Amino acid sequence: MSYKDLSREDFDAIVTGELTHYAIWLEDVLVRFISRHFAAEARRKDFERLILRRDGLTFQDKIEIVRAMLPLFENRDAAEKLKPLLGRIEEFKANRNAFAHGLDVTPKELPPPTVLVEIVTRSGKEKVVEVSPEAHKEQMASAEALLSELHTVANEIGV
């Protein structure tokens, strides 16, 4: 897709949408780690629906649950590969949250479609995230690679 011809608003909407889709896909793999470890196949669908996909259980909660599960995985090499992936998922999630919950602070003089979004971090610090078409293409390639690596490790662990 050519992002350069988009208005700033359209580019912002596409960036937010694409980041959201990758967040959903990454979160789905985390759900798989948890549900396949803790729920028998006969009850897995209910476990996922009533517990893991519940509105109050956040993406961050699922990352932390999987991080706490690392010692439980028999394939120690794969568990070690998963550890840094969880950190990368958190970085991705923080960027996605900037676009989902942040405030557009793009100066009018900045040529479209580049967007600057301000977010207040958990610690209360203000952070500005800038995304240009080139940066977004790189971010999407990185997200695709992260998702692929996560699937590979999930298969190695057997979930």
CSV table of C-alpha atoms in Angstrom, one decimal:
chain,number,residue,atom,x,y,z
A,1,MET,CA,0.0,0.0,0.0
A,2,SER,CA,1.2,3.5,-0.8
A,3,TYR,CA,0.8,5.6,2.4
A,4,LYS,CA,2.3,8.7,0.9
A,5,ASP,CA,-0.8,9.8,-1.0
A,6,LEU,CA,-3.0,9.6,2.1
A,7,SER,CA,-4.2,12.5,4.2
A,8,ARG,CA,-2.8,12.6,7.7
A,9,GLU,CA,-6.2,11.4,9.2
A,10,ASP,CA,-6.4,8.5,6.8
A,11,PHE,CA,-2.8,7.5,7.5
A,12,ASP,CA,-3.4,7.7,11.2
A,13,ALA,CA,-6.5,5.5,10.9
A,14,ILE,CA,-4.7,2.9,8.8
A,15,VAL,CA,-1.7,2.9,11.1
A,16,THR,CA,-4.0,2.4,14.1
A,17,GLY,CA,-5.9,-0.3,12.4
A,18,GLU,CA,-2.9,-2.3,11.3
A,19,LEU,CA,-1.3,-2.0,14.7
A,20,THR,CA,-4.5,-3.2,16.3
A,21,HIS,CA,-4.7,-6.3,14.0
A,22,TYR,CA,-1.1,-7.3,14.9
A,23,ALA,CA,-1.9,-6.8,18.6
A,24,ILE,CA,-4.9,-9.1,18.2
A,25,TRP,CA,-2.8,-11.7,16.4
A,26,LEU,CA,0.0,-11.5,19.0
A,27,GLU,CA,-2.5,-11.7,21.9
A,28,ASP,CA,-4.2,-14.7,20.3
A,29,VAL,CA,-0.9,-16.6,20.4
A,30,LEU,CA,-0.5,-15.7,24.1
A,31,VAL,CA,-4.0,-17.1,24.7
A,32,ARG,CA,-2.9,-20.3,23.0
A,33,PHE,CA,0.1,-20.6,25.3
A,34,ILE,CA,-2.1,-20.3,28.4
A,35,SER,CA,-5.1,-22.3,27.3
A,36,ARG,CA,-3.3,-25.2,25.9
A,37,HIS,CA,-1.1,-25.5,29.0
A,38,PHE,CA,-3.9,-25.2,31.6
A,39,ALA,CA,-7.1,-26.4,29.9
A,40,ALA,CA,-8.0,-29.8,28.7
A,41,GLU,CA,-9.1,-29.8,25.0
A,42,ALA,CA,-12.7,-30.6,26.0
A,43,ARG,CA,-13.0,-27.5,28.1
A,44,ARG,CA,-10.5,-25.2,26.3
A,45,LYS,CA,-13.1,-23.2,24.3
A,46,ASP,CA,-15.0,-22.3,27.5
A,47,PHE,CA,-11.8,-21.5,29.4
A,48,GLU,CA,-10.8,-19.1,26.6
A,49,ARG,CA,-14.2,-17.5,26.4
A,50,LEU,CA,-14.9,-17.1,30.1
A,51,ILE,CA,-11.4,-16.3,31.4
A,52,LEU,CA,-8.8,-15.4,28.8
A,53,ARG,CA,-11.0,-13.4,26.4
A,54,ARG,CA,-12.8,-11.6,29.2
A,55,ASP,CA,-12.8,-7.8,28.9
A,56,GLY,CA,-10.9,-7.3,32.2
A,57,LEU,CA,-8.0,-9.5,31.4
A,58,THR,CA,-5.7,-7.2,29.5
A,59,PHE,CA,-3.1,-7.9,26.9
A,60,GLN,CA,-0.5,-6.9,29.5
A,61,ASP,CA,-2.0,-9.5,31.9
A,62,LYS,CA,-1.6,-12.2,29.3
A,63,ILE,CA,2.0,-11.2,28.7
A,64,GLU,CA,2.8,-11.4,32.4
A,65,ILE,CA,1.0,-14.8,32.7
A,66,VAL,CA,3.1,-16.3,29.9
A,67,ARG,CA,6.2,-14.8,31.4
A,68,ALA,CA,5.4,-16.5,34.7
A,69,MET,CA,4.8,-19.7,32.9
A,70,LEU,CA,8.3,-19.8,31.4
A,71,PRO,CA,9.6,-22.2,34.1
A,72,LEU,CA,6.7,-24.6,33.4
A,73,PHE,CA,7.6,-25.3,29.8
A,74,GLU,CA,9.6,-28.6,29.4
A,75,ASN,CA,11.4,-27.3,26.3
A,76,ARG,CA,13.9,-25.0,28.1
A,77,ASP,CA,15.6,-23.8,24.9
A,78,ALA,CA,12.2,-22.7,23.5
A,79,ALA,CA,11.3,-21.1,26.8
A,80,GLU,CA,14.5,-19.1,26.7
A,81,LYS,CA,13.7,-17.9,23.1
A,82,LEU,CA,10.2,-16.8,24.3
A,83,LYS,CA,11.5,-14.6,27.1
A,84,PRO,CA,12.9,-11.8,24.8
A,85,LEU,CA,9.9,-12.1,22.5
A,86,LEU,CA,7.7,-11.1,25.4
A,87,GLY,CA,9.7,-8.0,25.8
A,88,ARG,CA,9.4,-7.2,22.1
A,89,ILE,CA,5.6,-7.8,22.4
A,90,GLU,CA,5.5,-5.2,25.3
A,91,GLU,CA,7.4,-2.7,23.1
A,92,PHE,CA,4.9,-3.3,20.2
A,93,LYS,CA,2.0,-3.0,22.6
A,94,ALA,CA,3.2,0.3,24.0
A,95,ASN,CA,3.5,1.7,20.4
A,96,ARG,CA,0.0,0.4,19.5
A,97,ASN,CA,-1.4,1.9,22.7
A,98,ALA,CA,0.0,5.3,21.7
A,99,PHE,CA,-2.1,5.2,18.6
A,100,ALA,CA,-5.2,3.7,20.2
A,101,HIS,CA,-5.2,6.0,23.3
A,102,GLY,CA,-2.9,8.9,22.5
A,103,LEU,CA,-3.5,12.5,21.4
A,104,ASP,CA,-2.5,13.7,17.9
A,105,VAL,CA,0.0,16.5,18.5
A,106,THR,CA,1.2,16.8,14.9
A,107,PRO,CA,2.1,20.4,14.0
A,108,LYS,CA,0.2,21.8,11.1
A,109,GLU,CA,3.5,22.6,9.3
A,110,LEU,CA,4.6,19.0,9.2
A,111,PRO,CA,3.8,17.6,5.8
A,112,PRO,CA,1.3,14.8,5.7
A,113,PRO,CA,1.0,11.9,6.2
A,114,THR,CA,3.5,11.8,9.1
A,115,VAL,CA,1.7,11.8,12.5
A,116,LEU,CA,3.0,12.6,16.0
A,117,VAL,CA,1.0,11.1,18.9
A,118,GLU,CA,1.5,11.9,22.5
A,119,ILE,CA,0.9,9.3,25.2
A,120,VAL,CA,1.3,9.4,29.0
A,121,THR,CA,3.2,6.3,30.1
A,122,ARG,CA,2.3,4.3,33.2
A,123,SER,CA,5.0,6.2,35.1
A,124,GLY,CA,3.3,9.5,34.2
A,125,LYS,CA,5.9,10.6,31.6
A,126,GLU,CA,4.8,12.2,28.4
A,127,LYS,CA,6.1,10.5,25.3
A,128,VAL,CA,5.7,11.5,21.6
A,129,VAL,CA,5.7,8.8,19.0
A,130,GLU,CA,6.3,9.8,15.4
A,131,VAL,CA,5.3,7.6,12.5
A,132,SER,CA,6.0,8.3,8.8
A,133,PRO,CA,5.1,6.0,5.9
A,134,GLU,CA,8.7,4.6,5.9
A,135,ALA,CA,8.7,4.0,9.7
A,136,HIS,CA,5.3,2.4,9.6
A,137,LYS,CA,6.4,0.0,6.8
A,138,GLU,CA,9.4,-1.0,8.9
A,139,GLN,CA,7.2,-1.4,12.0
A,140,MET,CA,4.8,-3.7,10.1
A,141,ALA,CA,7.7,-5.8,8.8
A,142,SER,CA,9.0,-6.0,12.4
A,143,ALA,CA,5.6,-7.0,13.7
A,144,GLU,CA,5.3,-9.7,11.0
A,145,ALA,CA,8.7,-11.1,12.0
A,146,LEU,CA,7.8,-11.0,15.7
A,147,LEU,CA,4.5,-12.9,15.0
A,148,SER,CA,6.4,-15.4,12.9
A,149,GLU,CA,9.0,-16.0,15.6
A,150,LEU,CA,6.3,-16.3,18.3
A,151,HIS,CA,4.5,-19.0,16.2
A,152,THR,CA,7.7,-20.8,15.8
A,153,VAL,CA,8.5,-20.8,19.5
A,154,ALA,CA,4.8,-21.8,20.3
A,155,ASN,CA,5.3,-24.8,18.0
A,156,GLU,CA,8.6,-25.7,19.6
A,157,ILE,CA,6.9,-25.6,23.0
A,158,GLY,CA,4.0,-27.7,21.7
A,159,VAL,CA,1.1,-25.3,22.1
